[in-house]
JSON list of C-alpha atoms in Angstrom, two decimals:
[
{"chain": "A", "resi": 1, "resn": "GLU", "atom": "CA", "xyz": [-29.06, -22.12, -21.80]},
{"chain": "A", "resi": 2, "resn": "VAL", "atom": "CA", "xyz": [-29.01, -25.12, -19.50]},
{"chain": "A", "resi": 3, "resn": "GLN", "atom": "CA", "xyz": [-32.22, -27.05, -20.07]},
{"chain": "A", "resi": 4, "resn": "LEU", "atom": "CA", "xyz": [-33.89, -30.43, -19.62]},
{"chain": "A", "resi": 5, "resn": "VAL", "atom": "CA", "xyz": [-36.89, -31.47, -21.71]},
{"chain": "A", "resi": 6, "resn": "GLU", "atom": "CA", "xyz": [-38.87, -34.59, -20.90]},
{"chain": "A", "resi": 7, "resn": "SER", "atom": "CA", "xyz": [-41.12, -36.52, -23.24]},
{"chain": "A", "resi": 8, "resn": "GLY", "atom": "CA", "xyz": [-42.84, -39.87, -23.54]},
{"chain": "A", "resi": 9, "resn": "GLY", "atom": "CA", "xyz": [-45.63, -39.55, -21.00]},
{"chain": "A", "resi": 10, "resn": "GLY", "atom": "CA", "xyz": [-49.15, -40.65, -21.71]},
{"chain": "A", "resi": 11, "resn": "LEU", "atom": "CA", "xyz": [-52.08, -42.85, -20.76]},
{"chain": "A", "resi": 12, "resn": "VAL", "atom": "CA", "xyz": [-51.30, -46.51, -20.21]},
{"chain": "A", "resi": 13, "resn": "LYS", "atom": "CA", "xyz": [-53.31, -49.43, -18.80]},
{"chain": "A", "resi": 14, "resn": "PRO", "atom": "CA", "xyz": [-52.30, -51.12, -15.54]},
{"chain": "A", "resi": 15, "resn": "GLY", "atom": "CA", "xyz": [-49.58, -53.64, -16.24]},
{"chain": "A", "resi": 16, "resn": "GLY", "atom": "CA", "xyz": [-48.42, -51.73, -19.28]},
{"chain": "A", "resi": 17, "resn": "SER", "atom": "CA", "xyz": [-45.07, -50.16, -20.13]},
{"chain": "A", "resi": 18, "resn": "LEU", "atom": "CA", "xyz": [-43.83, -46.71, -21.03]},
{"chain": "A", "resi": 19, "resn": "ARG", "atom": "CA", "xyz": [-40.44, -45.15, -21.76]},
{"chain": "A", "resi": 20, "resn": "LEU", "atom": "CA", "xyz": [-39.71, -41.62, -20.70]},
{"chain": "A", "resi": 21, "resn": "SER", "atom": "CA", "xyz": [-36.95, -39.53, -22.26]},
{"chain": "A", "resi": 22, "resn": "CYS", "atom": "CA", "xyz": [-35.13, -36.45, -21.04]},
{"chain": "A", "resi": 23, "resn": "GLU", "atom": "CA", "xyz": [-32.95, -34.47, -23.42]},
{"chain": "A", "resi": 24, "resn": "ALA", "atom": "CA", "xyz": [-30.32, -32.13, -22.03]},
{"chain": "A", "resi": 25, "resn": "SER", "atom": "CA", "xyz": [-28.95, -29.01, -23.63]},
{"chain": "A", "resi": 26, "resn": "GLY", "atom": "CA", "xyz": [-26.40, -26.45, -22.49]},
{"chain": "A", "resi": 27, "resn": "PHE", "atom": "CA", "xyz": [-24.39, -28.99, -20.52]},
{"chain": "A", "resi": 28, "resn": "THR", "atom": "CA", "xyz": [-23.03, -32.54, -20.78]},
{"chain": "A", "resi": 29, "resn": "PRO", "atom": "CA", "xyz": [-25.28, -34.83, -18.70]},
{"chain": "A", "resi": 30, "resn": "SER", "atom": "CA", "xyz": [-22.70, -37.60, -18.60]},
{"chain": "A", "resi": 31, "resn": "ASN", "atom": "CA", "xyz": [-20.69, -35.42, -16.20]},
{"chain": "A", "resi": 32, "resn": "PHE", "atom": "CA", "xyz": [-23.49, -35.35, -13.62]},
{"chain": "A", "resi": 33, "resn": "PHE", "atom": "CA", "xyz": [-25.65, -37.54, -11.47]},
{"chain": "A", "resi": 34, "resn": "MET", "atom": "CA", "xyz": [-29.06, -37.49, -13.14]},
{"chain": "A", "resi": 35, "resn": "SER", "atom": "CA", "xyz": [-32.33, -38.39, -11.47]},
{"chain": "A", "resi": 36, "resn": "TRP", "atom": "CA", "xyz": [-36.04, -38.92, -11.99]},
{"chain": "A", "resi": 37, "resn": "VAL", "atom": "CA", "xyz": [-38.45, -37.44, -9.46]},
{"chain": "A", "resi": 38, "resn": "ARG", "atom": "CA", "xyz": [-42.22, -37.79, -9.63]},
{"chain": "A", "resi": 39, "resn": "GLN", "atom": "CA", "xyz": [-45.18, -35.96, -8.21]},
{"chain": "A", "resi": 40, "resn": "ALA", "atom": "CA", "xyz": [-48.58, -37.61, -7.97]},
{"chain": "A", "resi": 41, "resn": "PRO", "atom": "CA", "xyz": [-51.60, -35.31, -8.42]},
{"chain": "A", "resi": 42, "resn": "GLY", "atom": "CA", "xyz": [-51.85, -33.00, -5.42]},
{"chain": "A", "resi": 43, "resn": "LYS", "atom": "CA", "xyz": [-48.98, -34.74, -3.64]},
{"chain": "A", "resi": 44, "resn": "GLY", "atom": "CA", "xyz": [-45.36, -34.05, -2.80]},
{"chain": "A", "resi": 45, "resn": "LEU", "atom": "CA", "xyz": [-42.07, -34.80, -4.53]},
{"chain": "A", "resi": 46, "resn": "ASP", "atom": "CA", "xyz": [-40.97, -38.43, -4.64]},
{"chain": "A", "resi": 47, "resn": "TRP", "atom": "CA", "xyz": [-37.46, -39.48, -5.67]},
{"chain": "A", "resi": 48, "resn": "VAL", "atom": "CA", "xyz": [-37.65, -42.39, -8.14]},
{"chain": "A", "resi": 49, "resn": "SER", "atom": "CA", "xyz": [-34.19, -43.20, -9.49]},
{"chain": "A", "resi": 50, "resn": "SER", "atom": "CA", "xyz": [-30.67, -41.87, -10.09]},
{"chain": "A", "resi": 51, "resn": "ILE", "atom": "CA", "xyz": [-27.74, -42.77, -12.31]},
{"chain": "A", "resi": 52, "resn": "SER", "atom": "CA", "xyz": [-24.16, -41.91, -11.47]},
{"chain": "A", "resi": 53, "resn": "ALA", "atom": "CA", "xyz": [-21.93, -39.75, -13.62]},
{"chain": "A", "resi": 54, "resn": "SER", "atom": "CA", "xyz": [-19.03, -41.89, -14.74]},
{"chain": "A", "resi": 55, "resn": "ARG", "atom": "CA", "xyz": [-19.75, -45.57, -14.20]},
{"chain": "A", "resi": 56, "resn": "ASN", "atom": "CA", "xyz": [-23.53, -45.45, -14.68]},
{"chain": "A", "resi": 57, "resn": "PHE", "atom": "CA", "xyz": [-24.32, -47.03, -11.34]},
{"chain": "A", "resi": 58, "resn": "THR", "atom": "CA", "xyz": [-28.09, -47.04, -10.87]},
{"chain": "A", "resi": 59, "resn": "TYR", "atom": "CA", "xyz": [-30.25, -46.53, -7.79]},
{"chain": "A", "resi": 60, "resn": "TYR", "atom": "CA", "xyz": [-34.00, -46.96, -7.28]},
{"chain": "A", "resi": 61, "resn": "ALA", "atom": "CA", "xyz": [-36.70, -46.24, -4.76]},
{"chain": "A", "resi": 62, "resn": "GLU", "atom": "CA", "xyz": [-38.12, -49.43, -3.25]},
{"chain": "A", "resi": 63, "resn": "SER", "atom": "CA", "xyz": [-41.50, -48.67, -4.80]},
{"chain": "A", "resi": 64, "resn": "VAL", "atom": "CA", "xyz": [-40.14, -49.01, -8.35]},
{"chain": "A", "resi": 65, "resn": "LYS", "atom": "CA", "xyz": [-37.23, -51.44, -7.92]},
{"chain": "A", "resi": 66, "resn": "GLY", "atom": "CA", "xyz": [-37.50, -54.32, -10.40]},
{"chain": "A", "resi": 67, "resn": "ARG", "atom": "CA", "xyz": [-40.06, -52.48, -12.53]},
{"chain": "A", "resi": 68, "resn": "PHE", "atom": "CA", "xyz": [-38.23, -49.31, -13.65]},
{"chain": "A", "resi": 69, "resn": "THR", "atom": "CA", "xyz": [-34.85, -48.98, -15.34]},
{"chain": "A", "resi": 70, "resn": "ILE", "atom": "CA", "xyz": [-32.87, -45.77, -15.64]},
{"chain": "A", "resi": 71, "resn": "SER", "atom": "CA", "xyz": [-30.30, -45.39, -18.41]},
{"chain": "A", "resi": 72, "resn": "ARG", "atom": "CA", "xyz": [-28.55, -42.78, -20.46]},
{"chain": "A", "resi": 73, "resn": "ASP", "atom": "CA", "xyz": [-27.26, -42.33, -24.02]},
{"chain": "A", "resi": 74, "resn": "ASN", "atom": "CA", "xyz": [-24.34, -39.95, -23.90]},
{"chain": "A", "resi": 75, "resn": "SER", "atom": "CA", "xyz": [-24.25, -39.61, -27.70]},
{"chain": "A", "resi": 76, "resn": "LYS", "atom": "CA", "xyz": [-27.76, -38.14, -27.55]},
{"chain": "A", "resi": 77, "resn": "ASN", "atom": "CA", "xyz": [-27.32, -36.18, -24.30]},
{"chain": "A", "resi": 78, "resn": "SER", "atom": "CA", "xyz": [-30.34, -38.07, -23.07]},
{"chain": "A", "resi": 79, "resn": "LEU", "atom": "CA", "xyz": [-31.64, -39.80, -19.97]},
{"chain": "A", "resi": 80, "resn": "TYR", "atom": "CA", "xyz": [-34.34, -42.47, -20.00]},
{"chain": "A", "resi": 81, "resn": "LEU", "atom": "CA", "xyz": [-36.74, -44.19, -17.64]},
{"chain": "A", "resi": 82, "resn": "GLN", "atom": "CA", "xyz": [-38.14, -47.49, -18.84]},
{"chain": "A", "resi": 83, "resn": "MET", "atom": "CA", "xyz": [-41.23, -48.36, -16.81]},
{"chain": "A", "resi": 84, "resn": "HIS", "atom": "CA", "xyz": [-42.85, -51.79, -16.75]},
{"chain": "A", "resi": 85, "resn": "SER", "atom": "CA", "xyz": [-45.73, -53.35, -14.79]},
{"chain": "A", "resi": 86, "resn": "LEU", "atom": "CA", "xyz": [-47.23, -49.93, -14.25]},
{"chain": "A", "resi": 87, "resn": "ARG", "atom": "CA", "xyz": [-49.72, -49.43, -11.44]},
{"chain": "A", "resi": 88, "resn": "ALA", "atom": "CA", "xyz": [-52.34, -46.78, -10.72]},
{"chain": "A", "resi": 89, "resn": "GLU", "atom": "CA", "xyz": [-50.07, -45.42, -7.99]},
{"chain": "A", "resi": 90, "resn": "ASP", "atom": "CA", "xyz": [-47.40, -44.66, -10.59]},
{"chain": "A", "resi": 91, "resn": "THR", "atom": "CA", "xyz": [-49.66, -41.93, -11.98]},
{"chain": "A", "resi": 92, "resn": "ALA", "atom": "CA", "xyz": [-47.68, -38.71, -11.66]},
{"chain": "A", "resi": 93, "resn": "VAL", "atom": "CA", "xyz": [-45.77, -35.96, -13.37]},
{"chain": "A", "resi": 94, "resn": "TYR", "atom": "CA", "xyz": [-42.24, -37.26, -13.90]},
{"chain": "A", "resi": 95, "resn": "PHE", "atom": "CA", "xyz": [-39.39, -34.76, -13.75]},
{"chain": "A", "resi": 96, "resn": "CYS", "atom": "CA", "xyz": [-35.79, -35.33, -14.70]},
{"chain": "A", "resi": 97, "resn": "ALA", "atom": "CA", "xyz": [-33.23, -33.36, -12.73]},
{"chain": "A", "resi": 98, "resn": "ARG", "atom": "CA", "xyz": [-29.50, -32.72, -12.70]},
{"chain": "A", "resi": 99, "resn": "SER", "atom": "CA", "xyz": [-27.62, -33.13, -9.45]},
{"chain": "A", "resi": 100, "resn": "TYR", "atom": "CA", "xyz": [-24.77, -30.67, -9.11]},
{"chain": "A", "resi": 101, "resn": "GLY", "atom": "CA", "xyz": [-21.98, -31.13, -6.58]},
{"chain": "A", "resi": 102, "resn": "PHE", "atom": "CA", "xyz": [-21.67, -27.74, -4.90]},
{"chain": "A", "resi": 103, "resn": "ASN", "atom": "CA", "xyz": [-18.25, -27.43, -3.27]},
{"chain": "A", "resi": 104, "resn": "THR", "atom": "CA", "xyz": [-17.79, -30.97, -4.68]},
{"chain": "A", "resi": 105, "resn": "PHE", "atom": "CA", "xyz": [-19.82, -32.67, -1.94]},
{"chain": "A", "resi": 106, "resn": "TYR", "atom": "CA", "xyz": [-23.12, -30.85, -1.42]},
{"chain": "A", "resi": 107, "resn": "TYR", "atom": "CA", "xyz": [-25.26, -32.49, -4.07]},
{"chain": "A", "resi": 108, "resn": "ALA", "atom": "CA", "xyz": [-28.50, -30.79, -5.01]},
{"chain": "A", "resi": 109, "resn": "MET", "atom": "CA", "xyz": [-30.91, -30.92, -7.93]},
{"chain": "A", "resi": 110, "resn": "ASP", "atom": "CA", "xyz": [-30.23, -27.56, -9.52]},
{"chain": "A", "resi": 111, "resn": "VAL", "atom": "CA", "xyz": [-31.79, -28.02, -12.98]},
{"chain": "A", "resi": 112, "resn": "TRP", "atom": "CA", "xyz": [-35.23, -29.53, -13.56]},
{"chain": "A", "resi": 113, "resn": "GLY", "atom": "CA", "xyz": [-37.27, -30.29, -16.64]},
{"chain": "A", "resi": 114, "resn": "GLN", "atom": "CA", "xyz": [-40.87, -29.18, -17.01]},
{"chain": "A", "resi": 115, "resn": "GLY", "atom": "CA", "xyz": [-42.14, -32.72, -16.45]},
{"chain": "A", "resi": 116, "resn": "THR", "atom": "CA", "xyz": [-44.10, -35.28, -18.44]},
{"chain": "A", "resi": 117, "resn": "THR", "atom": "CA", "xyz": [-47.40, -36.75, -17.24]},
{"chain": "A", "resi": 118, "resn": "VAL", "atom": "CA", "xyz": [-47.94, -40.47, -16.84]},
{"chain": "A", "resi": 119, "resn": "THR", "atom": "CA", "xyz": [-51.48, -41.70, -16.22]},
{"chain": "A", "resi": 120, "resn": "VAL", "atom": "CA", "xyz": [-52.07, -45.36, -15.41]},
{"chain": "A", "resi": 121, "resn": "SER", "atom": "CA", "xyz": [-55.73, -46.20, -15.78]},
{"chain": "A", "resi": 122, "resn": "SER", "atom": "CA", "xyz": [-57.97, -48.76, -17.41]},
{"chain": "B", "resi": 1, "resn": "ASP", "atom": "CA", "xyz": [-33.77, -45.26, 4.41]},
{"chain": "B", "resi": 2, "resn": "ILE", "atom": "CA", "xyz": [-33.60, -41.71, 5.73]},
{"chain": "B", "resi": 3, "resn": "GLN", "atom": "CA", "xyz": [-37.07, -40.30, 6.42]},
{"chain": "B", "resi": 4, "resn": "MET", "atom": "CA", "xyz": [-37.75, -36.58, 6.35]},
{"chain": "B", "resi": 5, "resn": "SER", "atom": "CA", "xyz": [-40.56, -34.76, 8.14]},
{"chain": "B", "resi": 6, "resn": "GLN", "atom": "CA", "xyz": [-41.65, -31.12, 7.99]},
{"chain": "B", "resi": 7, "resn": "SER", "atom": "CA", "xyz": [-43.76, -28.82, 10.12]},
{"chain": "B", "resi": 8, "resn": "PRO", "atom": "CA", "xyz": [-46.14, -27.23, 9.77]},
{"chain": "B", "resi": 9, "resn": "SER", "atom": "CA", "xyz": [-47.83, -28.88, 6.80]},
{"chain": "B", "resi": 10, "resn": "SER", "atom": "CA", "xyz": [-49.57, -25.61, 6.02]},
{"chain": "B", "resi": 11, "resn": "LEU", "atom": "CA", "xyz": [-48.93, -22.04, 7.05]},
{"chain": "B", "resi": 12, "resn": "SER", "atom": "CA", "xyz": [-50.66, -18.71, 6.55]},
{"chain": "B", "resi": 13, "resn": "ALA", "atom": "CA", "xyz": [-48.83, -15.43, 7.16]},
{"chain": "B", "resi": 14, "resn": "SER", "atom": "CA", "xyz": [-49.02, -11.76, 6.25]},
{"chain": "B", "resi": 15, "resn": "VAL", "atom": "CA", "xyz": [-46.77, -9.86, 3.89]},
{"chain": "B", "resi": 16, "resn": "GLY", "atom": "CA", "xyz": [-43.74, -8.68, 5.82]},
{"chain": "B", "resi": 17, "resn": "ASP", "atom": "CA", "xyz": [-43.96, -11.46, 8.41]},
{"chain": "B", "resi": 18, "resn": "ARG", "atom": "CA", "xyz": [-41.04, -13.63, 9.43]},
{"chain": "B", "resi": 19, "resn": "VAL", "atom": "CA", "xyz": [-41.86, -17.22, 8.47]},
{"chain": "B", "resi": 20, "resn": "THR", "atom": "CA", "xyz": [-40.15, -20.37, 9.76]},
{"chain": "B", "resi": 21, "resn": "ILE", "atom": "CA", "xyz": [-40.45, -23.89, 8.38]},
{"chain": "B", "resi": 22, "resn": "THR", "atom": "CA", "xyz": [-38.89, -26.84, 10.18]},
{"chain": "B", "resi": 23, "resn": "CYS", "atom": "CA", "xyz": [-37.47, -30.05, 8.72]},
{"chain": "B", "resi": 24, "resn": "ARG", "atom": "CA", "xyz": [-36.33, -33.09, 10.68]},
{"chain": "B", "resi": 25, "resn": "ALA", "atom": "CA", "xyz": [-34.31, -36.10, 9.51]},
{"chain": "B", "resi": 26, "resn": "SER", "atom": "CA", "xyz": [-34.80, -39.57, 10.99]},
{"chain": "B", "resi": 27, "resn": "VAL", "atom": "CA", "xyz": [-31.02, -39.93, 11.48]},
{"chain": "B", "resi": 28, "resn": "PRO", "atom": "CA", "xyz": [-28.21, -37.34, 11.62]},
{"chain": "B", "resi": 29, "resn": "ILE", "atom": "CA", "xyz": [-27.35, -36.05, 8.16]},
{"chain": "B", "resi": 30, "resn": "ASP", "atom": "CA", "xyz": [-24.68, -33.45, 9.08]},
{"chain": "B", "resi": 31, "resn": "ASN", "atom": "CA", "xyz": [-25.62, -30.48, 6.90]},
{"chain": "B", "resi": 32, "resn": "TYR", "atom": "CA", "xyz": [-26.57, -32.42, 3.76]},
{"chain": "B", "resi": 33, "resn": "LEU", "atom": "CA", "xyz": [-29.93, -30.72, 3.48]},
{"chain": "B", "resi": 34, "resn": "ASN", "atom": "CA", "xyz": [-31.48, -28.85, 0.57]},
{"chain": "B", "resi": 35, "resn": "TRP", "atom": "CA", "xyz": [-34.58, -26.66, 0.34]},
{"chain": "B", "resi": 36, "resn": "PHE", "atom": "CA", "xyz": [-36.81, -26.31, -2.72]},
{"chain": "B", "resi": 37, "resn": "GLN", "atom": "CA", "xyz": [-39.64, -23.97, -3.60]},
{"chain": "B", "resi": 38, "resn": "GLN", "atom": "CA", "xyz": [-42.45, -25.09, -5.88]},
{"chain": "B", "resi": 39, "resn": "LYS", "atom": "CA", "xyz": [-44.95, -22.49, -6.99]},
{"chain": "B", "resi": 40, "resn": "PRO", "atom": "CA", "xyz": [-48.38, -23.69, -8.17]},
{"chain": "B", "resi": 41, "resn": "GLY", "atom": "CA", "xyz": [-48.11, -25.34, -11.57]},
{"chain": "B", "resi": 42, "resn": "ARG", "atom": "CA", "xyz": [-44.36, -24.83, -11.73]},
{"chain": "B", "resi": 43, "resn": "THR", "atom": "CA", "xyz": [-41.18, -26.88, -11.55]},
{"chain": "B", "resi": 44, "resn": "PRO", "atom": "CA", "xyz": [-39.33, -27.15, -8.21]},
{"chain": "B", "resi": 45, "resn": "LYS", "atom": "CA", "xyz": [-36.59, -24.57, -7.71]},
{"chain": "B", "resi": 46, "resn": "LEU", "atom": "CA", "xyz": [-33.49, -25.04, -5.58]},
{"chain": "B", "resi": 47, "resn": "LEU", "atom": "CA", "xyz": [-33.27, -22.39, -2.87]},
{"chain": "B", "resi": 48, "resn": "ILE", "atom": "CA", "xyz": [-30.63, -23.61, -0.44]},
{"chain": "B", "resi": 49, "resn": "TYR", "atom": "CA", "xyz": [-28.02, -26.37, -0.48]},
{"chain": "B", "resi": 50, "resn": "GLY", "atom": "CA", "xyz": [-25.79, -27.66, 2.28]},
{"chain": "B", "resi": 51, "resn": "ALA", "atom": "CA", "xyz": [-28.33, -26.46, 4.87]},
{"chain": "B", "resi": 52, "resn": "SER", "atom": "CA", "xyz": [-27.35, -22.80, 4.70]},
{"chain": "B", "resi": 53, "resn": "ASN", "atom": "CA", "xyz": [-25.93, -21.91, 1.28]},
{"chain": "B", "resi": 54, "resn": "LEU", "atom": "CA", "xyz": [-28.11, -19.72, -0.90]},
{"chain": "B", "resi": 55, "resn": "GLN", "atom": "CA", "xyz": [-28.37, -20.79, -4.52]},
{"chain": "B", "resi": 56, "resn": "ASN", "atom": "CA", "xyz": [-27.43, -18.12, -7.07]},
{"chain": "B", "resi": 57, "resn": "GLY", "atom": "CA", "xyz": [-30.25, -15.70, -7.75]},
{"chain": "B", "resi": 58, "resn": "VAL", "atom": "CA", "xyz": [-32.29, -16.55, -4.67]},
{"chain": "B", "resi": 59, "resn": "PRO", "atom": "CA", "xyz": [-33.33, -13.49, -2.65]},
{"chain": "B", "resi": 60, "resn": "SER", "atom": "CA", "xyz": [-31.43, -12.91, 0.57]},
{"chain": "B", "resi": 61, "resn": "ARG", "atom": "CA", "xyz": [-34.65, -12.97, 2.62]},
{"chain": "B", "resi": 62, "resn": "PHE", "atom": "CA", "xyz": [-34.38, -16.77, 2.43]},
{"chain": "B", "resi": 63, "resn": "ASN", "atom": "CA", "xyz": [-32.15, -18.28, 5.12]},
{"chain": "B", "resi": 64, "resn": "GLY", "atom": "CA", "xyz": [-31.35, -21.87, 6.02]},
{"chain": "B", "resi": 65, "resn": "SER", "atom": "CA", "xyz": [-29.85, -23.22, 9.20]},
{"chain": "B", "resi": 66, "resn": "GLY", "atom": "CA", "xyz": [-29.37, -26.40, 11.15]},
{"chain": "B", "resi": 67, "resn": "SER", "atom": "CA", "xyz": [-27.24, -29.50, 11.34]},
{"chain": "B", "resi": 68, "resn": "GLY", "atom": "CA", "xyz": [-27.64, -33.10, 12.40]},
{"chain": "B", "resi": 69, "resn": "THR", "atom": "CA", "xyz": [-31.36, -33.84, 12.46]},
{"chain": "B", "resi": 70, "resn": "ASP", "atom": "CA", "xyz": [-33.05, -30.45, 12.80]},
{"chain": "B", "resi": 71, "resn": "PHE", "atom": "CA", "xyz": [-33.16, -27.76, 10.13]},
{"chain": "B", "resi": 72, "resn": "THR", "atom": "CA", "xyz": [-34.96, -24.49, 9.53]},
{"chain": "B", "resi": 73, "resn": "LEU", "atom": "CA", "xyz": [-35.92, -22.43, 6.49]},
{"chain": "B", "resi": 74, "resn": "THR", "atom": "CA", "xyz": [-36.67, -18.82, 7.36]},
{"chain": "B", "resi": 75, "resn": "ILE", "atom": "CA", "xyz": [-38.16, -16.14, 5.17]},
{"chain": "B", "resi": 76, "resn": "THR", "atom": "CA", "xyz": [-37.28, -12.92, 6.96]},
{"chain": "B", "resi": 77, "resn": "SER", "atom": "CA", "xyz": [-39.92, -10.72, 5.31]},
{"chain": "B", "resi": 78, "resn": "LEU", "atom": "CA", "xyz": [-42.64, -12.58, 3.43]},
{"chain": "B", "resi": 79, "resn": "GLN", "atom": "CA", "xyz": [-43.47, -11.33, -0.06]},
{"chain": "B", "resi": 80, "resn": "PRO", "atom": "CA", "xyz": [-46.55, -12.15, -2.17]},
{"chain": "B", "resi": 81, "resn": "GLU", "atom": "CA", "xyz": [-44.41, -14.05, -4.68]},
{"chain": "B", "resi": 82, "resn": "ASP", "atom": "CA", "xyz": [-43.30, -16.46, -1.93]},
{"chain": "B", "resi": 83, "resn": "VAL", "atom": "CA", "xyz": [-46.63, -18.29, -2.06]},
{"chain": "B", "resi": 84, "resn": "ALA", "atom": "CA", "xyz": [-45.51, -21.85, -2.76]},
{"chain": "B", "resi": 85, "resn": "THR", "atom": "CA", "xyz": [-44.92, -25.27, -1.29]},
{"chain": "B", "resi": 86, "resn": "TYR", "atom": "CA", "xyz": [-41.50, -25.72, 0.30]},
{"chain": "B", "resi": 87, "resn": "TYR", "atom": "CA", "xyz": [-39.73, -29.07, 0.45]},
{"chain": "B", "resi": 88, "resn": "CYS", "atom": "CA", "xyz": [-36.63, -30.16, 2.29]},
{"chain": "B", "resi": 89, "resn": "GLN", "atom": "CA", "xyz": [-34.45, -32.92, 0.82]},
{"chain": "B", "resi": 90, "resn": "GLN", "atom": "CA", "xyz": [-31.62, -34.90, 2.32]},
{"chain": "B", "resi": 91, "resn": "SER", "atom": "CA", "xyz": [-28.51, -35.51, 0.23]},
{"chain": "B", "resi": 92, "resn": "HIS", "atom": "CA", "xyz": [-26.59, -37.43, 2.88]},
{"chain": "B", "resi": 93, "resn": "SER", "atom": "CA", "xyz": [-27.23, -40.73, 1.11]},
{"chain": "B", "resi": 94, "resn": "VAL", "atom": "CA", "xyz": [-26.73, -39.36, -2.40]},
{"chain": "B", "resi": 95, "resn": "PRO", "atom": "CA", "xyz": [-27.50, -40.48, -5.04]},
{"chain": "B", "resi": 96, "resn": "ILE", "atom": "CA", "xyz": [-30.40, -41.80, -3.03]},
{"chain": "B", "resi": 97, "resn": "PHE", "atom": "CA", "xyz": [-32.42, -38.74, -2.10]},
{"chain": "B", "resi": 98, "resn": "SER", "atom": "CA", "xyz": [-35.55, -38.30, -0.03]},
{"chain": "B", "resi": 99, "resn": "PHE", "atom": "CA", "xyz": [-37.89, -35.35, 0.30]},
{"chain": "B", "resi": 100, "resn": "GLY", "atom": "CA", "xyz": [-39.97, -34.06, 3.14]},
{"chain": "B", "resi": 101, "resn": "PRO", "atom": "CA", "xyz": [-43.75, -33.99, 2.65]},
{"chain": "B", "resi": 102, "resn": "GLY", "atom": "CA", "xyz": [-43.82, -30.27, 2.00]},
{"chain": "B", "resi": 103, "resn": "THR", "atom": "CA", "xyz": [-45.11, -27.11, 3.70]},
{"chain": "B", "resi": 104, "resn": "ARG", "atom": "CA", "xyz": [-47.75, -25.10, 1.86]},
{"chain": "B", "resi": 105, "resn": "LEU", "atom": "CA", "xyz": [-47.36, -21.37, 2.46]},
{"chain": "B", "resi": 106, "resn": "HIS", "atom": "CA", "xyz": [-50.30, -19.00, 1.95]},
{"chain": "B", "resi": 107, "resn": "ILE", "atom": "CA", "xyz": [-50.68, -15.26, 2.31]},
{"chain": "B", "resi": 108, "resn": "LYS", "atom": "CA", "xyz": [-53.32, -14.02, 4.78]}
]
């Protein structure tokens, strides 16, 4: 079964750091764009970051650029999001998602994890 | 950055109704537009990719159309299990994605 399982969320003080993990099973994540998407309480979906399939190019939303780092460990079939200088507005459920290239050029997030909750509060 | 908007923000309809949700991109995005459904307390689910292509397993009452800047998600006959928030997402600038703000669909 194709599956993504996130972990690493928790309560952290403003200015603190946290590292999220996402473990894939049923497919090889290194063959896909992988992304992090977050959802603040009661709010909509917000793309955070993506990493490319082959050369590990990384991309970030302006709101997290310079504070968050996306990476992957192919030997562990895992994706990570290192978060520094956390702010109250980073409070959200963080999902990892696979981007599949339908017909090789229509990319869409077709597999999602269940999410991990990050709360930034003093 | 490509901005996405949706209308309405909230919608109430009866079972069996035809429901239409609109999504607009700030610049032309050809047909690089996806639709997601998120039921309360659940993970988002891909419904439609490439503006009009139904993802495997999605009921045929869901239809997507549009190109350029204006797109539509139509549910031809609303069912109780369709209660959810629906999001559009542009994939024109992949791997940089952006979502619309969502449309919350209720049953009357």
